[in-house]
mmCIF file of C-alpha atoms and ligand atoms in Angstrom:
data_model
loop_
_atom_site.group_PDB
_atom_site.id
_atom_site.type_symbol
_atom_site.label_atom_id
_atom_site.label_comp_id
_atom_site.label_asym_id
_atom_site.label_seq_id
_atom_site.Cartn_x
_atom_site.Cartn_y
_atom_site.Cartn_z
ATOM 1 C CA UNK E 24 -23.464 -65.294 -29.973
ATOM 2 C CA UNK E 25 -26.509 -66.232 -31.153
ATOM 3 C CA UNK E 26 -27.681 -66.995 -34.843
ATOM 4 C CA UNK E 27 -30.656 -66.219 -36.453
ATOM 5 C CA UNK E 28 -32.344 -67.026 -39.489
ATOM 6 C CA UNK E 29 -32.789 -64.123 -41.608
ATOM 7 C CA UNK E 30 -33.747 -64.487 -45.914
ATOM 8 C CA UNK E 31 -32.388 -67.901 -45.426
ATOM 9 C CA UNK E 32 -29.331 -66.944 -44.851
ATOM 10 C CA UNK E 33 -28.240 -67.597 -41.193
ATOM 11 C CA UNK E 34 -26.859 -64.243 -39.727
ATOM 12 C CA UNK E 35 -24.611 -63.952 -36.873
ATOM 13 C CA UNK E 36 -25.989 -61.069 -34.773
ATOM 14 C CA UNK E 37 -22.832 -60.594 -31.865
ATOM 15 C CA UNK E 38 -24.613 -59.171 -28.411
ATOM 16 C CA UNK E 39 -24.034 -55.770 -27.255
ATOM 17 C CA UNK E 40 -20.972 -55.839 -24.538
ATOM 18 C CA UNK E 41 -21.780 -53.152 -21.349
ATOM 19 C CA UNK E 42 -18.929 -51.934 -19.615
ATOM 20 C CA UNK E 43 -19.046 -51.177 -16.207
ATOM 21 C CA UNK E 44 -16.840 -48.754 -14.589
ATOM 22 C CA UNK E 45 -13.908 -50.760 -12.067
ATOM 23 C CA UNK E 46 -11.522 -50.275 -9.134
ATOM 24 C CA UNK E 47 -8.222 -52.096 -9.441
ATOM 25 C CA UNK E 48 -4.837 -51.848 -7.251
ATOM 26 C CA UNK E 49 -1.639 -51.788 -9.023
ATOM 27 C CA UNK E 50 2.169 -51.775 -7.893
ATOM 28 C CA UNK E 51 4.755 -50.126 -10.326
ATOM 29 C CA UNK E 52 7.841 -52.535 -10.848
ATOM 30 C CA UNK E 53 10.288 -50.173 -9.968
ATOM 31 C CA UNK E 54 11.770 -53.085 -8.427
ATOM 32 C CA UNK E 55 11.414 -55.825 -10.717
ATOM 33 C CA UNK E 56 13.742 -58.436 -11.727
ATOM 34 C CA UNK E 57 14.144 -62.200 -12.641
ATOM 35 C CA UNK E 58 16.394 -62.920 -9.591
ATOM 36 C CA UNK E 59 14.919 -66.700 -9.143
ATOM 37 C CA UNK E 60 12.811 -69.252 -11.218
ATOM 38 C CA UNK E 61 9.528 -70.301 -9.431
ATOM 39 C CA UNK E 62 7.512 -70.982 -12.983
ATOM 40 C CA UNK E 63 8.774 -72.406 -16.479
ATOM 41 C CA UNK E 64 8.474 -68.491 -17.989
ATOM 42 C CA UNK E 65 11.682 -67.433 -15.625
ATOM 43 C CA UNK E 66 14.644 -67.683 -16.650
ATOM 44 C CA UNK E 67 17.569 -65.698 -14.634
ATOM 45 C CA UNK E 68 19.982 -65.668 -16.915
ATOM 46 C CA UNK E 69 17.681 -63.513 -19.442
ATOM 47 C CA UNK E 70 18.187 -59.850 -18.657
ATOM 48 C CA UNK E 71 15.697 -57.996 -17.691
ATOM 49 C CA UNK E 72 14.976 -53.567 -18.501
ATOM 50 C CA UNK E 73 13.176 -52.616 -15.567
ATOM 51 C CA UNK E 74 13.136 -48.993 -17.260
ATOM 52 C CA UNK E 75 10.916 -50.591 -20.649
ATOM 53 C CA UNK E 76 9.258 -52.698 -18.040
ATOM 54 C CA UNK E 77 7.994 -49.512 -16.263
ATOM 55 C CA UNK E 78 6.809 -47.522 -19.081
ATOM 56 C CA UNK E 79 4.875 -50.383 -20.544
ATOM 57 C CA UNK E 80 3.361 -51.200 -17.146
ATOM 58 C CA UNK E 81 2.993 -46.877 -17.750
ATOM 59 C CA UNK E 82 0.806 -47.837 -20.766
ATOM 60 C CA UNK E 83 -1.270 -50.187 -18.992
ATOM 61 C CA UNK E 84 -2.138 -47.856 -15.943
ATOM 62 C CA UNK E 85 -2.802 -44.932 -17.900
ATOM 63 C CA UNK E 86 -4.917 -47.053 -20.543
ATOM 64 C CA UNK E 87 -7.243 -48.062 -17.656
ATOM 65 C CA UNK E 88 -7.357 -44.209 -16.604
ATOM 66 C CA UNK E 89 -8.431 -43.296 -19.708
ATOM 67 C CA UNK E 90 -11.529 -45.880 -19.720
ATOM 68 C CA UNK E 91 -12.278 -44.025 -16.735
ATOM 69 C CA UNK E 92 -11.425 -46.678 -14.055
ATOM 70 C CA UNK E 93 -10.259 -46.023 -10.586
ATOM 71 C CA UNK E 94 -6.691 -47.382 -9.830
ATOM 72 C CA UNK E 95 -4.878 -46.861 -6.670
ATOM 73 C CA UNK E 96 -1.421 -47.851 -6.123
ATOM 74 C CA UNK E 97 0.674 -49.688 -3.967
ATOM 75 C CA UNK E 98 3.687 -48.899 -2.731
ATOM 76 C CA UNK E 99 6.463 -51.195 -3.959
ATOM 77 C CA UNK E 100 9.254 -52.397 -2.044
ATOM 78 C CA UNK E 101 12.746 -53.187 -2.490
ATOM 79 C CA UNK E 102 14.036 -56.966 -2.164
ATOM 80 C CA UNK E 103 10.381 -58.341 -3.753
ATOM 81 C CA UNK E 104 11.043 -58.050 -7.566
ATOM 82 C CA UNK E 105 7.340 -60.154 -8.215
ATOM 83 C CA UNK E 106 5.266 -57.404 -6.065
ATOM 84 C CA UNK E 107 4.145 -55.982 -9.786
ATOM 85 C CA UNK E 108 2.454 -58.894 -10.071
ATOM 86 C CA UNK E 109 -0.499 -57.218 -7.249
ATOM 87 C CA UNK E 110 -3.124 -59.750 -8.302
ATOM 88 C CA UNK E 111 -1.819 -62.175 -6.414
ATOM 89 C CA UNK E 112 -1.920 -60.453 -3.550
ATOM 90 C CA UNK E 113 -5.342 -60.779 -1.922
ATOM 91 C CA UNK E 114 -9.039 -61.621 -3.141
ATOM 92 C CA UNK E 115 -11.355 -58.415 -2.539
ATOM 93 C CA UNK E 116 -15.064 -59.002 -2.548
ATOM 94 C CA UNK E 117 -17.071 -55.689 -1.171
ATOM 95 C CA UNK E 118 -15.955 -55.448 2.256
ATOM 96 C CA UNK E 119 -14.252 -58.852 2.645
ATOM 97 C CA UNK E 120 -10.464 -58.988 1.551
ATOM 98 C CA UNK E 121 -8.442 -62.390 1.878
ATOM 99 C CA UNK E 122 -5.121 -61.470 1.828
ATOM 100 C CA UNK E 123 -2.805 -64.427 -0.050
ATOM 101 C CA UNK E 124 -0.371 -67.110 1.707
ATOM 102 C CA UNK E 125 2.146 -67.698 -0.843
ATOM 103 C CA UNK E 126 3.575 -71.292 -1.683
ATOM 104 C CA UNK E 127 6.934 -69.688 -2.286
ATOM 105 C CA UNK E 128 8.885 -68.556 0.250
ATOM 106 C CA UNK E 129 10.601 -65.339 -2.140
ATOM 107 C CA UNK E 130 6.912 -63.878 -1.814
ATOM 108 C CA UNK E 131 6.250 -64.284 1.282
ATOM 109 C CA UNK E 132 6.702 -60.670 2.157
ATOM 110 C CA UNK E 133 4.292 -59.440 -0.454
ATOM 111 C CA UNK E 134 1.594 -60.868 1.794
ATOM 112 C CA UNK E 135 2.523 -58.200 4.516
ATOM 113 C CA UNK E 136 2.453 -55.809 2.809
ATOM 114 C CA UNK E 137 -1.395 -56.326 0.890
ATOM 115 C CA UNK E 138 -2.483 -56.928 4.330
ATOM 116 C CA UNK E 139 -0.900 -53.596 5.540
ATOM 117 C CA UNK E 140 -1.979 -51.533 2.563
ATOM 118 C CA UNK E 141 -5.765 -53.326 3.317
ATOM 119 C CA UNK E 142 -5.634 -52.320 6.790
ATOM 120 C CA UNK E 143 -4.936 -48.746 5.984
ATOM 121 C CA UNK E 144 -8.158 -48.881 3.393
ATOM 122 C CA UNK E 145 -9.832 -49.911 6.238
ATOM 123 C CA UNK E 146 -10.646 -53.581 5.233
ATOM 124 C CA UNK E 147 -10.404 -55.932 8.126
ATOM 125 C CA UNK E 148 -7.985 -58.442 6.380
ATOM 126 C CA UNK E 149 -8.627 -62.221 6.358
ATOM 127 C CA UNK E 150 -6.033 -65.151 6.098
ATOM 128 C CA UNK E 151 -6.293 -68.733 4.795
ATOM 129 C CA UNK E 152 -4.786 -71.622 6.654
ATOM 130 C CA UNK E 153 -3.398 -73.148 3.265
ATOM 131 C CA UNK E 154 -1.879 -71.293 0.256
ATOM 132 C CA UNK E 155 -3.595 -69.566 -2.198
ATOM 133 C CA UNK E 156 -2.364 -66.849 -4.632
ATOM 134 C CA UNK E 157 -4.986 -64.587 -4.720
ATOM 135 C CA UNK E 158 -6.432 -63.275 -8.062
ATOM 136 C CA UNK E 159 -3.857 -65.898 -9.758
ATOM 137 C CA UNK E 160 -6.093 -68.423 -8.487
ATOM 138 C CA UNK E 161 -9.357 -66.720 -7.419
ATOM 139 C CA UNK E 162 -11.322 -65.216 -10.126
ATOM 140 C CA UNK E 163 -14.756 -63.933 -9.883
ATOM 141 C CA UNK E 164 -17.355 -64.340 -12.260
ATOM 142 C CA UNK E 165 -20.285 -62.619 -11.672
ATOM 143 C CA UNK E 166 -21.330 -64.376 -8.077
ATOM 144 C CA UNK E 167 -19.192 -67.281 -7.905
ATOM 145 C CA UNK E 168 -15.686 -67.766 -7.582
ATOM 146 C CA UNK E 169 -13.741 -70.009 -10.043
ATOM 147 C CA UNK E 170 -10.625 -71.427 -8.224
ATOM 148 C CA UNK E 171 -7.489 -72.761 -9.898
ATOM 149 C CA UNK E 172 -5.145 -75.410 -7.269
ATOM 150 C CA UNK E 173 -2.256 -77.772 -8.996
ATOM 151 C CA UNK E 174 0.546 -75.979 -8.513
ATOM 152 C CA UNK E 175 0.133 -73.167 -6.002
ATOM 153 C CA UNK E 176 -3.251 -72.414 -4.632
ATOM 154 C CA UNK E 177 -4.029 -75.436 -2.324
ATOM 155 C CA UNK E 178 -7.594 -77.221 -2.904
ATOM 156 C CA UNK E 179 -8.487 -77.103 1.125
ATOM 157 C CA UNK E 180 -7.856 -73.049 0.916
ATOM 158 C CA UNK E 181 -11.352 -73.061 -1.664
ATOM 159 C CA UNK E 182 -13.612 -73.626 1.339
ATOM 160 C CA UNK E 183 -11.786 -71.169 3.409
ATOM 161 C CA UNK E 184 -12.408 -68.657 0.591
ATOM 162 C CA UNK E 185 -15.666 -69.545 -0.013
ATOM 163 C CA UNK E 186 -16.152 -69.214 3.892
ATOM 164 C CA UNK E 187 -14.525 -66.068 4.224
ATOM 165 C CA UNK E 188 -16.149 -64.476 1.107
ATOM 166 C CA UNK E 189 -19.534 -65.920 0.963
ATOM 167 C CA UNK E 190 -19.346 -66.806 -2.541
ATOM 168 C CA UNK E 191 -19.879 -70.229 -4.171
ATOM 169 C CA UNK E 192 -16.096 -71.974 -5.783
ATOM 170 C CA UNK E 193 -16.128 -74.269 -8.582
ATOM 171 C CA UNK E 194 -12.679 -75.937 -8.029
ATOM 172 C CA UNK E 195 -10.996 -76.083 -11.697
ATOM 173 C CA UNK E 196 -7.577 -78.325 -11.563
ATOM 174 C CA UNK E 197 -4.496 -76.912 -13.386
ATOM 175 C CA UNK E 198 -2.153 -79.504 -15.429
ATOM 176 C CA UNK E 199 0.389 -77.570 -17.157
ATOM 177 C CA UNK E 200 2.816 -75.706 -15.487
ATOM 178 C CA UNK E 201 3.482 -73.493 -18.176
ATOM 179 C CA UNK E 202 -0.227 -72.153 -16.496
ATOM 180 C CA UNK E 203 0.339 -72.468 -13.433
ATOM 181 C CA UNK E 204 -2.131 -69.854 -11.948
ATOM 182 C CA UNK E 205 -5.781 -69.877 -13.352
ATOM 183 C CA UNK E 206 -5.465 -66.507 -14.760
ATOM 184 C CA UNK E 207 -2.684 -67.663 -17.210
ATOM 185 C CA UNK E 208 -5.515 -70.526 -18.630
ATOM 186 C CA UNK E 209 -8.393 -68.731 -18.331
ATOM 187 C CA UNK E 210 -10.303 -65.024 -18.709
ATOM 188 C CA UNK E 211 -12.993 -63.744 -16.826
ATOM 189 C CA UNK E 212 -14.635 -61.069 -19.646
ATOM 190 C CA UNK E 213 -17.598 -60.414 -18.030
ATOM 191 C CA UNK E 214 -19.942 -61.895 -15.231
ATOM 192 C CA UNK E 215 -20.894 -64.706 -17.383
ATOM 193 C CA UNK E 216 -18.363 -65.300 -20.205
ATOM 194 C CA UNK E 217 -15.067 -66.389 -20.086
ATOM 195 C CA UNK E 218 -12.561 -68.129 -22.224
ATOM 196 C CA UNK E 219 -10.322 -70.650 -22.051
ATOM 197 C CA UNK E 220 -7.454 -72.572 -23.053
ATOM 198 C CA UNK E 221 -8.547 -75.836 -22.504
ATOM 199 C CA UNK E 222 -5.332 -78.486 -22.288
ATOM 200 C CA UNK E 223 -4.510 -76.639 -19.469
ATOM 201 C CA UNK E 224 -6.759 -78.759 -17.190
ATOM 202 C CA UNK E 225 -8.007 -81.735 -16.039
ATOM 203 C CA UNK E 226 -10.518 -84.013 -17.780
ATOM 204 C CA UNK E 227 -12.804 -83.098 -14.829
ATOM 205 C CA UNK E 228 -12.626 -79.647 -14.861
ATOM 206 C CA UNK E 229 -12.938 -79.214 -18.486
ATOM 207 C CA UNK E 230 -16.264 -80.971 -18.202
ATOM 208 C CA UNK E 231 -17.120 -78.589 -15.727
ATOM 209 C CA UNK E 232 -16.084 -75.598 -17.754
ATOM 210 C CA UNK E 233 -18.098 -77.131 -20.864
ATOM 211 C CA UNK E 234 -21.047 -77.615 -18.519
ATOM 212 C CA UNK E 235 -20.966 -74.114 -16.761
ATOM 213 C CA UNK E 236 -20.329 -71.848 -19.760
ATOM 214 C CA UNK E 237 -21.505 -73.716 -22.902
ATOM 215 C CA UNK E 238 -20.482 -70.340 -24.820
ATOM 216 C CA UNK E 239 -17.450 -70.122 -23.679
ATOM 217 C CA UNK E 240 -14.247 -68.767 -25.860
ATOM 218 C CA UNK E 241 -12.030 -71.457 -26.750
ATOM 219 C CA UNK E 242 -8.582 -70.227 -27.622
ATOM 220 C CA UNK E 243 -5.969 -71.974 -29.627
ATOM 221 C CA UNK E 244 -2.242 -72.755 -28.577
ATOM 222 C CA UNK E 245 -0.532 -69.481 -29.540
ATOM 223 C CA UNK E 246 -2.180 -67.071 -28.120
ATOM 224 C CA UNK E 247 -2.576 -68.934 -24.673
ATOM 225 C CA UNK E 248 1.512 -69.265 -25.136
ATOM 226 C CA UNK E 249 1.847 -65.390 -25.706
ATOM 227 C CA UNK E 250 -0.298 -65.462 -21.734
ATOM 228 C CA UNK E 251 -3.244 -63.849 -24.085
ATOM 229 C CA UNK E 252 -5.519 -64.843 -21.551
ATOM 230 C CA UNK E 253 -4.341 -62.829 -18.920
ATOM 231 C CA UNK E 254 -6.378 -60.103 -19.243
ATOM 232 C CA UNK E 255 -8.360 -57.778 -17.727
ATOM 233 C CA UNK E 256 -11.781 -56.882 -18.996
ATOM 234 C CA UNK E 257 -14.697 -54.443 -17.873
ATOM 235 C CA UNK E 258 -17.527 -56.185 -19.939
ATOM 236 C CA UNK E 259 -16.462 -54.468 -23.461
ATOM 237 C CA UNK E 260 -12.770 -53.482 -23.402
ATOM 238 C CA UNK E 261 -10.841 -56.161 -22.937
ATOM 239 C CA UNK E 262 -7.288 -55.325 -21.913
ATOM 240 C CA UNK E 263 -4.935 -58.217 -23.351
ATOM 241 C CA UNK E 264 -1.336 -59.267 -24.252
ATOM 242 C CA UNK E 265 -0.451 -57.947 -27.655
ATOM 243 C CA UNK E 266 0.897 -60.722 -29.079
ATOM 244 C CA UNK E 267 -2.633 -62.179 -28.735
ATOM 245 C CA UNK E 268 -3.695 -61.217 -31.694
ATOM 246 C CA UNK E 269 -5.772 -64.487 -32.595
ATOM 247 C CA UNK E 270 -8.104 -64.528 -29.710
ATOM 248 C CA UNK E 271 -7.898 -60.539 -30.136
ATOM 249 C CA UNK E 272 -9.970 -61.454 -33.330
ATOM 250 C CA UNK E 273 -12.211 -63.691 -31.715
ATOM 251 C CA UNK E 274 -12.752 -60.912 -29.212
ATOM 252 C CA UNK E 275 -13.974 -58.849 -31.582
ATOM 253 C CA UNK E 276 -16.214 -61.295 -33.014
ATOM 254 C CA UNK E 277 -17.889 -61.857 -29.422
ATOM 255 C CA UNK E 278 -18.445 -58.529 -29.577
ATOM 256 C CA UNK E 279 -15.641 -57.099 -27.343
ATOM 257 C CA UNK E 280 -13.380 -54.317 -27.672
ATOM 258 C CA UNK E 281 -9.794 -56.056 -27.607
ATOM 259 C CA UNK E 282 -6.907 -53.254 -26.873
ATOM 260 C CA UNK E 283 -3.364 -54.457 -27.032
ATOM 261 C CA UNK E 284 -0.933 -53.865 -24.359
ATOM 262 C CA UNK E 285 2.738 -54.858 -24.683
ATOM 263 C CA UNK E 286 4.192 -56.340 -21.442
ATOM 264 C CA UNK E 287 7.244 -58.070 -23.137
ATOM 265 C CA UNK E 288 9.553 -57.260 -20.264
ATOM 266 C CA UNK E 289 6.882 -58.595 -17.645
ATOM 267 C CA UNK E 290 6.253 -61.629 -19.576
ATOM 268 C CA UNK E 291 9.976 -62.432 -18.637
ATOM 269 C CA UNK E 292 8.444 -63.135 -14.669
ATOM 270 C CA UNK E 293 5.555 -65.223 -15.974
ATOM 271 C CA UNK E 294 2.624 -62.276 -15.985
ATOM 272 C CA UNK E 295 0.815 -60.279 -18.260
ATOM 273 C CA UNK E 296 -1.819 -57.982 -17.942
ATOM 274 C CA UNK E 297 -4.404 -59.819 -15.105
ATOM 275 C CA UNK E 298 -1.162 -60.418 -13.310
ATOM 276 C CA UNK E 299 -0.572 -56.921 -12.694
ATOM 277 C CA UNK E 300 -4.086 -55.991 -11.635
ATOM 278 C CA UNK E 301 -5.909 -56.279 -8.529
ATOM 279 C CA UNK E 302 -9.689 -55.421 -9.152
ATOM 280 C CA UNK E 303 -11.028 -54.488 -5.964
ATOM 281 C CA UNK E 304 -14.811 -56.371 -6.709
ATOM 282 C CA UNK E 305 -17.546 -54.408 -5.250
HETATM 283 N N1 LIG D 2 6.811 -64.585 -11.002
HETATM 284 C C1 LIG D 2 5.492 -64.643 -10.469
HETATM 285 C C2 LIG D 2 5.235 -66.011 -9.864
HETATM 286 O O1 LIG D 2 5.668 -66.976 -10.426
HETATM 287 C C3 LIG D 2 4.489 -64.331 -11.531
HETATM 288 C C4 LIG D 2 3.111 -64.189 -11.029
HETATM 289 C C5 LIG D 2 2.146 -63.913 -12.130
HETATM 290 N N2 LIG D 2 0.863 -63.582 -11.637
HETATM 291 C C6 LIG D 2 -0.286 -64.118 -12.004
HETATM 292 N N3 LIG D 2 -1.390 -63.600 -11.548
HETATM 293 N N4 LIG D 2 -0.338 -65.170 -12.775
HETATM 294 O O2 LIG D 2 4.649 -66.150 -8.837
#
């Protein structure tokens, strides 16, 4: 934002957001459930309605569709409730795709299957040595790579994805494991803004944020608590939890179009919006 002096009054002039049109990957969660607890949001002995949980992930797909972004879908399987959750996944960066090592065993098998569905889009999957959770942990902002570790991407996989990718990382270290994936602390909204929830890191790499985007959006408690920075955005419509609605207003102030999507029943495995959406970066 940038303020200017105008009759002595200062006015806030907010700069004009671009969108640009995306392609993301999505998995319906015809097969979701809370069947075990690998992050502080899961709790198996809340129920979950896989029916609500598909028609809101319904609203989500078809609100992307109607921005005029491409979204293909992958098939789900039976036996991995989390596959919904596609952003975690792989990392796709024009023709390079890293496809994720997961630090949980109960995931495992979603791995295969990204690097299956990659092969048959005729990437030539890559693997990491050490874990990383894909677009939980690897987010792209405009050409460099921010990359969460702490609690399940591990630090030595950054230079293998900044290797494999060709793309600078900025290694930002998670603290809380109510966020335990970078997307849950912090929202890529276009290739040089993002905001943030900022006691969900270290000392270290909240000087680094501060340092890297001095205009960064700081959001408050609440909203990061609702997972309101799990969003997706395309440079003006930013895609975001509902319940968000304070950093929904500060949003709007930045000049961004915030639309509200209700993924109540998701929120149950630990994921909103971002977690459901692999953008395939071109
Ligand atoms: N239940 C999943 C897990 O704990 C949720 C993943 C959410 N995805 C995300 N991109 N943060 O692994």
């Amino acid at each position: 934002m940038t303020i200017s002096d105008v009759g002595g009054a200062p006015a806030v002039t907010t700069p004009r957001r671009a969108a640009r049109l995306r392609r993301y990957a999505m998995t319906a969660p015809t097969f979701f459930a809370v069947e075990y607890a690998i992050n502080p949001w899961m709790d198996t002995s809340v129920p979950v309605d896989t029916a609500l949980a598909t028609r809101q992930w319904e609203i989500l797909l078809s609100t992307y569709r109607d921005l005029g972004h491409a979204v293909e879908l992958i098939e789900p399987i039976a036996g991995l409730p989390d596959m919904v959750y596609a952003a975690n996944g792989a990392l796709v960066v024009g023709d390079r795709a890293v496809v994720a090592r997961f630090a949980f065993p109960q995931r495992a098998g979603e791995a295969v299957a990204h690097a299956e569905w990659l092969t048959r889009r005729g990437f030539e999957p890559a693997f990491t040595r050490h874990t990383n959770e894909g677009q939980g942990d690897l987010l792209v902002v405009g050409s460099i790579i921010l990359a969460g570790y702490g609690f399940r991407t591990d630090r030595r996989a950054h230079d293998e994805v900044a290797h494999l990718t060709g793309l600078p990382v900025v290694s930002l270290e998670l603290v809380d494991p109510r966020f335990y994936h970078l997307d849950t602390a912090l929202a890529v909204l276009d290739d040089s803004t993002v905001a943030y929830y900022p006691p969900a890191f270290s000392p270290q790499a909240r000087a680094r944020l501060r340092s890297t985007f001095p205009d960064a959006i700081e959001v408050g408690s609440a909203d990061a608590y609702a997972l309101g920075l799990n969003v997706v955005s395309d440079g003006r419509h930013v895609l975001l939890p509902a319940a968000a609605t304070g950093f929904a207003d500060q949003l709007s102030q930045a000049g961004f179009e915030p639309i509200g999507i209700d993924l109540s029943e998701l929120l149950k495995g630990g994921g909103s919006v971002k977690c459901c959406t692999l953008e395939l970066y071109s």
